[in-house]
Amino acid sequence: MPDPIPEDPSQVRVLVVVEGAHDIEFLTRISTLLHSAHPTLPDLAAMERDRELIFLPIGGHPRAWLRRLAPLQLSEFHLYDGEMPPEREQREEFISQINQRIRCRAVLTRKRSLENYLHPQAIQAVADITLEFGDHDCVASEVAQRVFDSRHADYSWKQLTRRIRVRLRNRAKHWLNTSAVEQMTLPLLQERDPDGEIISWLETIGQLAETT
């Protein structure tokens, strides 16, 4: 895996700020899929390998990153989970502030998180479970529970401690953003994202990369 900090920082064209490492896994894979069909869209995995892009997983507290990267004088794209009210309204406020900065663009996902853009068929291909979920459900929790219950007839999810539930949810979150994304196809993505929200993110990243 290439060093995340280029030897020559001048070749970095855009910073992509996300909440966690799972978001990076999702975006690199889904952008490769979309780039294969639409070559004008950036392949984020390739850009990262070529040290043209740096992902920054901030691990929460996005408000703290409102102006922290400004001294670098690089284009910035911020992508944060939509979350549920009232947190969504709070996030919309600082998203607006980021968008007032030059060469910066920030968006909230319309769905709860990136896992909500996955198609149930892609999840079923990995975990062999049938699942339905809405745009604002916690997909990782529902998947973790369904997988556990399908494998333990004599012991239910509700009997698990909170610590074990969190561990299983995090495990599900990992393969959802890696193996399940790799099972996505363009028709499945079109069904889950008919408005082309993900495409719009990639178009924005590409435009920002050209303005550096």
PDB file of C-alpha atoms in Angstrom:
ATOM      1  CA  MET A   1       0.000   0.000   0.000  1.00  0.00           C
ATOM      2  CA  PRO A   2       1.487   3.384  -0.970  1.00  0.00           C
ATOM      3  CA  ASP A   3       2.550   5.813   1.665  1.00  0.00           C
ATOM      4  CA  PRO A   4      -0.407   8.168   2.309  1.00  0.00           C
ATOM      5  CA  ILE A   5       1.889  11.213   2.449  1.00  0.00           C
ATOM      6  CA  PRO A   6       3.557  11.865  -0.904  1.00  0.00           C
ATOM      7  CA  GLU A   7       7.271  12.602  -1.035  1.00  0.00           C
ATOM      8  CA  ASP A   8       6.363  15.567  -3.218  1.00  0.00           C
ATOM      9  CA  PRO A   9       3.266  17.231  -1.709  1.00  0.00           C
ATOM     10  CA  SER A  10       2.971  19.475  -4.762  1.00  0.00           C
ATOM     11  CA  GLN A  11       1.501  16.586  -6.774  1.00  0.00           C
ATOM     12  CA  VAL A  12      -1.500  16.268  -4.452  1.00  0.00           C
ATOM     13  CA  ARG A  13      -4.503  17.705  -6.237  1.00  0.00           C
ATOM     14  CA  VAL A  14      -7.341  17.194  -3.767  1.00  0.00           C
ATOM     15  CA  LEU A  15      -8.016  16.183  -0.173  1.00  0.00           C
ATOM     16  CA  VAL A  16     -11.031  13.970   0.461  1.00  0.00           C
ATOM     17  CA  VAL A  17     -12.226  14.202   4.045  1.00  0.00           C
ATOM     18  CA  VAL A  18     -14.454  11.377   5.297  1.00  0.00           C
ATOM     19  CA  GLU A  19     -15.535  10.137   8.694  1.00  0.00           C
ATOM     20  CA  GLY A  20     -13.759   6.792   8.763  1.00  0.00           C
ATOM     21  CA  ALA A  21     -11.657   4.169   7.003  1.00  0.00           C
ATOM     22  CA  HIS A  22     -14.757   2.240   5.915  1.00  0.00           C
ATOM     23  CA  ASP A  23     -15.827   5.236   3.832  1.00  0.00           C
ATOM     24  CA  ILE A  24     -12.513   5.093   1.991  1.00  0.00           C
ATOM     25  CA  GLU A  25     -13.016   1.403   1.221  1.00  0.00           C
ATOM     26  CA  PHE A  26     -16.471   2.128  -0.181  1.00  0.00           C
ATOM     27  CA  LEU A  27     -15.508   5.151  -2.261  1.00  0.00           C
ATOM     28  CA  THR A  28     -12.405   3.642  -3.837  1.00  0.00           C
ATOM     29  CA  ARG A  29     -14.275   0.519  -4.909  1.00  0.00           C
ATOM     30  CA  ILE A  30     -17.436   2.200  -6.137  1.00  0.00           C
ATOM     31  CA  SER A  31     -15.469   4.828  -8.052  1.00  0.00           C
ATOM     32  CA  THR A  32     -13.489   2.110  -9.834  1.00  0.00           C
ATOM     33  CA  LEU A  33     -16.775   0.495 -10.867  1.00  0.00           C
ATOM     34  CA  LEU A  34     -18.207   3.775 -12.158  1.00  0.00           C
ATOM     35  CA  HIS A  35     -14.968   4.810 -13.861  1.00  0.00           C
ATOM     36  CA  SER A  36     -14.994   1.568 -15.873  1.00  0.00           C
ATOM     37  CA  ALA A  37     -18.304   2.639 -17.434  1.00  0.00           C
ATOM     38  CA  HIS A  38     -17.763   6.401 -17.377  1.00  0.00           C
ATOM     39  CA  PRO A  39     -14.038   7.119 -17.909  1.00  0.00           C
ATOM     40  CA  THR A  40     -14.544  10.841 -17.321  1.00  0.00           C
ATOM     41  CA  LEU A  41     -15.339  10.080 -13.670  1.00  0.00           C
ATOM     42  CA  PRO A  42     -12.260   9.858 -11.443  1.00  0.00           C
ATOM     43  CA  ASP A  43     -11.030   6.512 -10.183  1.00  0.00           C
ATOM     44  CA  LEU A  44     -10.239   7.466  -6.603  1.00  0.00           C
ATOM     45  CA  ALA A  45      -8.223   4.323  -5.962  1.00  0.00           C
ATOM     46  CA  ALA A  46      -5.967   5.143  -8.920  1.00  0.00           C
ATOM     47  CA  MET A  47      -5.670   8.778  -7.856  1.00  0.00           C
ATOM     48  CA  GLU A  48      -4.627   7.681  -4.379  1.00  0.00           C
ATOM     49  CA  ARG A  49      -2.050   5.274  -5.791  1.00  0.00           C
ATOM     50  CA  ASP A  50      -0.678   8.050  -8.004  1.00  0.00           C
ATOM     51  CA  ARG A  51      -0.532  10.354  -4.975  1.00  0.00           C
ATOM     52  CA  GLU A  52      -2.872  12.845  -6.592  1.00  0.00           C
ATOM     53  CA  LEU A  53      -5.423  12.439  -3.799  1.00  0.00           C
ATOM     54  CA  ILE A  54      -5.197  12.032  -0.056  1.00  0.00           C
ATOM     55  CA  PHE A  55      -8.034  10.578   1.997  1.00  0.00           C
ATOM     56  CA  LEU A  56      -8.385  11.938   5.519  1.00  0.00           C
ATOM     57  CA  PRO A  57     -10.530   9.776   7.825  1.00  0.00           C
ATOM     58  CA  ILE A  58     -11.202  12.177  10.670  1.00  0.00           C
ATOM     59  CA  GLY A  59     -12.970   9.743  13.002  1.00  0.00           C
ATOM     60  CA  GLY A  60     -15.812  12.028  14.021  1.00  0.00           C
ATOM     61  CA  HIS A  61     -16.091  15.672  15.124  1.00  0.00           C
ATOM     62  CA  PRO A  62     -16.218  17.057  11.569  1.00  0.00           C
ATOM     63  CA  ARG A  63     -16.817  20.581  12.862  1.00  0.00           C
ATOM     64  CA  ALA A  64     -13.204  20.599  14.107  1.00  0.00           C
ATOM     65  CA  TRP A  65     -12.056  20.322  10.482  1.00  0.00           C
ATOM     66  CA  LEU A  66     -13.938  23.367   9.254  1.00  0.00           C
ATOM     67  CA  ARG A  67     -10.753  25.363   8.564  1.00  0.00           C
ATOM     68  CA  ARG A  68      -7.962  23.127   9.834  1.00  0.00           C
ATOM     69  CA  LEU A  69      -6.755  22.172   6.358  1.00  0.00           C
ATOM     70  CA  ALA A  70      -6.877  25.697   4.924  1.00  0.00           C
ATOM     71  CA  PRO A  71      -3.116  26.375   5.402  1.00  0.00           C
ATOM     72  CA  LEU A  72      -2.352  23.585   2.905  1.00  0.00           C
ATOM     73  CA  GLN A  73      -4.080  25.608   0.163  1.00  0.00           C
ATOM     74  CA  LEU A  74      -5.404  22.478  -1.527  1.00  0.00           C
ATOM     75  CA  SER A  75      -8.843  21.697  -2.887  1.00  0.00           C
ATOM     76  CA  GLU A  76     -11.015  19.884  -0.348  1.00  0.00           C
ATOM     77  CA  PHE A  77     -14.012  17.588  -0.682  1.00  0.00           C
ATOM     78  CA  HIS A  78     -15.823  16.695   2.536  1.00  0.00           C
ATOM     79  CA  LEU A  79     -18.324  13.845   2.683  1.00  0.00           C
ATOM     80  CA  TYR A  80     -20.230  13.178   5.891  1.00  0.00           C
ATOM     81  CA  ASP A  81     -23.013  10.796   6.824  1.00  0.00           C
ATOM     82  CA  GLY A  82     -26.461  12.335   6.679  1.00  0.00           C
ATOM     83  CA  GLU A  83     -27.454  10.996  10.110  1.00  0.00           C
ATOM     84  CA  MET A  84     -30.854  11.604  11.674  1.00  0.00           C
ATOM     85  CA  PRO A  85     -32.380  14.824  13.053  1.00  0.00           C
ATOM     86  CA  PRO A  86     -31.432  16.834  15.015  1.00  0.00           C
ATOM     87  CA  GLU A  87     -27.811  15.948  14.217  1.00  0.00           C
ATOM     88  CA  ARG A  88     -28.468  16.338  10.502  1.00  0.00           C
ATOM     89  CA  GLU A  89     -29.510  19.957  10.955  1.00  0.00           C
ATOM     90  CA  GLN A  90     -26.363  20.633  12.987  1.00  0.00           C
ATOM     91  CA  ARG A  91     -24.225  19.120  10.245  1.00  0.00           C
ATOM     92  CA  GLU A  92     -25.966  21.132   7.557  1.00  0.00           C
ATOM     93  CA  GLU A  93     -24.855  24.283   9.373  1.00  0.00           C
ATOM     94  CA  PHE A  94     -21.117  23.592   9.238  1.00  0.00           C
ATOM     95  CA  ILE A  95     -21.436  22.062   5.747  1.00  0.00           C
ATOM     96  CA  SER A  96     -22.681  25.467   4.634  1.00  0.00           C
ATOM     97  CA  GLN A  97     -19.653  27.117   6.254  1.00  0.00           C
ATOM     98  CA  ILE A  98     -17.214  24.786   4.488  1.00  0.00           C
ATOM     99  CA  ASN A  99     -18.866  25.553   1.163  1.00  0.00           C
ATOM    100  CA  GLN A 100     -18.155  29.246   1.634  1.00  0.00           C
ATOM    101  CA  ARG A 101     -14.416  28.571   1.427  1.00  0.00           C
ATOM    102  CA  ILE A 102     -12.583  28.772  -1.892  1.00  0.00           C
ATOM    103  CA  ARG A 103     -11.968  25.411  -3.638  1.00  0.00           C
ATOM    104  CA  CYS A 104     -13.929  23.544  -0.959  1.00  0.00           C
ATOM    105  CA  ARG A 105     -17.068  21.479  -1.316  1.00  0.00           C
ATOM    106  CA  ALA A 106     -18.876  19.584   1.411  1.00  0.00           C
ATOM    107  CA  VAL A 107     -21.953  17.372   1.192  1.00  0.00           C
ATOM    108  CA  LEU A 108     -24.079  15.202   3.430  1.00  0.00           C
ATOM    109  CA  THR A 109     -25.272  11.847   2.181  1.00  0.00           C
ATOM    110  CA  ARG A 110     -29.011  11.869   1.582  1.00  0.00           C
ATOM    111  CA  LYS A 111     -29.140   8.394   3.061  1.00  0.00           C
ATOM    112  CA  ARG A 112     -28.000   7.593   6.579  1.00  0.00           C
ATOM    113  CA  SER A 113     -24.570   6.265   5.591  1.00  0.00           C
ATOM    114  CA  LEU A 114     -22.718   4.781   2.642  1.00  0.00           C
ATOM    115  CA  GLU A 115     -23.895   1.251   3.461  1.00  0.00           C
ATOM    116  CA  ASN A 116     -27.423   2.379   2.609  1.00  0.00           C
ATOM    117  CA  TYR A 117     -26.369   2.742  -1.034  1.00  0.00           C
ATOM    118  CA  LEU A 118     -25.642  -0.992  -1.238  1.00  0.00           C
ATOM    119  CA  HIS A 119     -28.142  -3.247  -2.939  1.00  0.00           C
ATOM    120  CA  PRO A 120     -29.531  -6.159  -0.868  1.00  0.00           C
ATOM    121  CA  GLN A 121     -28.448  -8.519  -3.665  1.00  0.00           C
ATOM    122  CA  ALA A 122     -24.815  -7.496  -3.190  1.00  0.00           C
ATOM    123  CA  ILE A 123     -25.109  -8.191   0.531  1.00  0.00           C
ATOM    124  CA  GLN A 124     -26.822 -11.513  -0.092  1.00  0.00           C
ATOM    125  CA  ALA A 125     -24.020 -12.545  -2.452  1.00  0.00           C
ATOM    126  CA  VAL A 126     -21.553 -12.241   0.434  1.00  0.00           C
ATOM    127  CA  ALA A 127     -23.532 -13.298   3.503  1.00  0.00           C
ATOM    128  CA  ASP A 128     -26.314 -15.463   2.031  1.00  0.00           C
ATOM    129  CA  ILE A 129     -29.043 -13.535   3.845  1.00  0.00           C
ATOM    130  CA  THR A 130     -32.199 -11.922   2.517  1.00  0.00           C
ATOM    131  CA  LEU A 131     -32.466  -8.368   3.737  1.00  0.00           C
ATOM    132  CA  GLU A 132     -34.608  -5.297   3.228  1.00  0.00           C
ATOM    133  CA  PHE A 133     -33.682  -1.901   4.601  1.00  0.00           C
ATOM    134  CA  GLY A 134     -34.607   1.726   4.190  1.00  0.00           C
ATOM    135  CA  ASP A 135     -32.510   4.768   3.467  1.00  0.00           C
ATOM    136  CA  HIS A 136     -32.253   5.677   7.145  1.00  0.00           C
ATOM    137  CA  ASP A 137     -31.818   2.261   8.756  1.00  0.00           C
ATOM    138  CA  CYS A 138     -28.536   1.223  10.347  1.00  0.00           C
ATOM    139  CA  VAL A 139     -27.551  -1.371   7.748  1.00  0.00           C
ATOM    140  CA  ALA A 140     -24.512  -2.682   9.633  1.00  0.00           C
ATOM    141  CA  SER A 141     -26.598  -3.417  12.743  1.00  0.00           C
ATOM    142  CA  GLU A 142     -29.362  -5.115  10.790  1.00  0.00           C
ATOM    143  CA  VAL A 143     -26.883  -7.203   8.809  1.00  0.00           C
ATOM    144  CA  ALA A 144     -24.947  -8.216  11.918  1.00  0.00           C
ATOM    145  CA  GLN A 145     -28.140  -9.300  13.664  1.00  0.00           C
ATOM    146  CA  ARG A 146     -29.468 -11.201  10.652  1.00  0.00           C
ATOM    147  CA  VAL A 147     -26.173 -13.023  10.129  1.00  0.00           C
ATOM    148  CA  PHE A 148     -25.900 -13.930  13.813  1.00  0.00           C
ATOM    149  CA  ASP A 149     -29.481 -15.181  14.088  1.00  0.00           C
ATOM    150  CA  SER A 150     -29.117 -17.232  10.899  1.00  0.00           C
ATOM    151  CA  ARG A 151     -26.174 -19.096  12.422  1.00  0.00           C
ATOM    152  CA  HIS A 152     -27.347 -19.526  16.015  1.00  0.00           C
ATOM    153  CA  ALA A 153     -30.688 -21.240  16.400  1.00  0.00           C
ATOM    154  CA  ASP A 154     -30.442 -21.573  20.194  1.00  0.00           C
ATOM    155  CA  TYR A 155     -29.077 -18.136  21.029  1.00  0.00           C
ATOM    156  CA  SER A 156     -30.571 -14.805  19.940  1.00  0.00           C
ATOM    157  CA  TRP A 157     -29.071 -11.414  19.184  1.00  0.00           C
ATOM    158  CA  LYS A 158     -30.977  -9.894  22.097  1.00  0.00           C
ATOM    159  CA  GLN A 159     -29.099 -12.124  24.520  1.00  0.00           C
ATOM    160  CA  LEU A 160     -25.721 -10.721  23.492  1.00  0.00           C
ATOM    161  CA  THR A 161     -23.930  -8.081  25.527  1.00  0.00           C
ATOM    162  CA  ARG A 162     -23.625  -4.615  24.039  1.00  0.00           C
ATOM    163  CA  ARG A 163     -19.875  -5.098  23.640  1.00  0.00           C
ATOM    164  CA  ILE A 164     -20.331  -8.211  21.522  1.00  0.00           C
ATOM    165  CA  ARG A 165     -23.023  -6.536  19.426  1.00  0.00           C
ATOM    166  CA  VAL A 166     -20.688  -3.623  18.693  1.00  0.00           C
ATOM    167  CA  ARG A 167     -17.892  -5.984  17.698  1.00  0.00           C
ATOM    168  CA  LEU A 168     -20.166  -7.920  15.336  1.00  0.00           C
ATOM    169  CA  ARG A 169     -21.554  -4.714  13.867  1.00  0.00           C
ATOM    170  CA  ASN A 170     -18.034  -3.421  13.192  1.00  0.00           C
ATOM    171  CA  ARG A 171     -17.122  -6.720  11.562  1.00  0.00           C
ATOM    172  CA  ALA A 172     -20.190  -6.457   9.321  1.00  0.00           C
ATOM    173  CA  LYS A 173     -19.362  -2.844   8.522  1.00  0.00           C
ATOM    174  CA  HIS A 174     -15.946  -3.914   7.267  1.00  0.00           C
ATOM    175  CA  TRP A 175     -17.148  -6.523   4.784  1.00  0.00           C
ATOM    176  CA  LEU A 176     -20.119  -4.395   3.718  1.00  0.00           C
ATOM    177  CA  ASN A 177     -17.715  -1.689   2.572  1.00  0.00           C
ATOM    178  CA  THR A 178     -15.300  -4.096   0.911  1.00  0.00           C
ATOM    179  CA  SER A 179     -16.691  -7.459  -0.224  1.00  0.00           C
ATOM    180  CA  ALA A 180     -20.288  -6.289  -0.652  1.00  0.00           C
ATOM    181  CA  VAL A 181     -19.259  -3.201  -2.627  1.00  0.00           C
ATOM    182  CA  GLU A 182     -17.265  -5.459  -4.933  1.00  0.00           C
ATOM    183  CA  GLN A 183     -20.511  -7.341  -5.672  1.00  0.00           C
ATOM    184  CA  MET A 184     -22.217  -4.166  -6.859  1.00  0.00           C
ATOM    185  CA  THR A 185     -22.953  -3.707 -10.551  1.00  0.00           C
ATOM    186  CA  LEU A 186     -24.032  -0.634 -12.460  1.00  0.00           C
ATOM    187  CA  PRO A 187     -27.691  -1.776 -12.653  1.00  0.00           C
ATOM    188  CA  LEU A 188     -27.733  -2.490  -8.904  1.00  0.00           C
ATOM    189  CA  LEU A 189     -26.203   0.905  -8.171  1.00  0.00           C
ATOM    190  CA  GLN A 190     -28.696   2.619 -10.464  1.00  0.00           C
ATOM    191  CA  GLU A 191     -31.502   0.971  -8.517  1.00  0.00           C
ATOM    192  CA  ARG A 192     -30.114   2.091  -5.147  1.00  0.00           C
ATOM    193  CA  ASP A 193     -28.980   5.541  -6.308  1.00  0.00           C
ATOM    194  CA  PRO A 194     -31.361   6.539  -9.108  1.00  0.00           C
ATOM    195  CA  ASP A 195     -30.563  10.249  -8.739  1.00  0.00           C
ATOM    196  CA  GLY A 196     -26.848   9.662  -9.307  1.00  0.00           C
ATOM    197  CA  GLU A 197     -25.796  11.051  -5.961  1.00  0.00           C
ATOM    198  CA  ILE A 198     -22.524   9.109  -5.893  1.00  0.00           C
ATOM    199  CA  ILE A 199     -21.755  10.175  -9.460  1.00  0.00           C
ATOM    200  CA  SER A 200     -22.241  13.798  -8.417  1.00  0.00           C
ATOM    201  CA  TRP A 201     -19.673  13.352  -5.627  1.00  0.00           C
ATOM    202  CA  LEU A 202     -17.144  11.933  -8.057  1.00  0.00           C
ATOM    203  CA  GLU A 203     -17.794  14.700 -10.587  1.00  0.00           C
ATOM    204  CA  THR A 204     -17.175  17.282  -7.868  1.00  0.00           C
ATOM    205  CA  ILE A 205     -13.940  15.610  -6.776  1.00  0.00           C
ATOM    206  CA  GLY A 206     -12.772  15.559 -10.390  1.00  0.00           C
ATOM    207  CA  GLN A 207     -13.569  19.243 -10.823  1.00  0.00           C
ATOM    208  CA  LEU A 208     -11.791  20.159  -7.598  1.00  0.00           C
ATOM    209  CA  ALA A 209      -8.728  18.180  -8.646  1.00  0.00           C
ATOM    210  CA  GLU A 210      -8.549  20.225 -11.845  1.00  0.00           C
ATOM    211  CA  THR A 211      -8.671  23.544  -9.989  1.00  0.00           C
ATOM    212  CA  THR A 212      -5.590  22.940  -7.817  1.00  0.00           C
TER     213      THR A 212
END
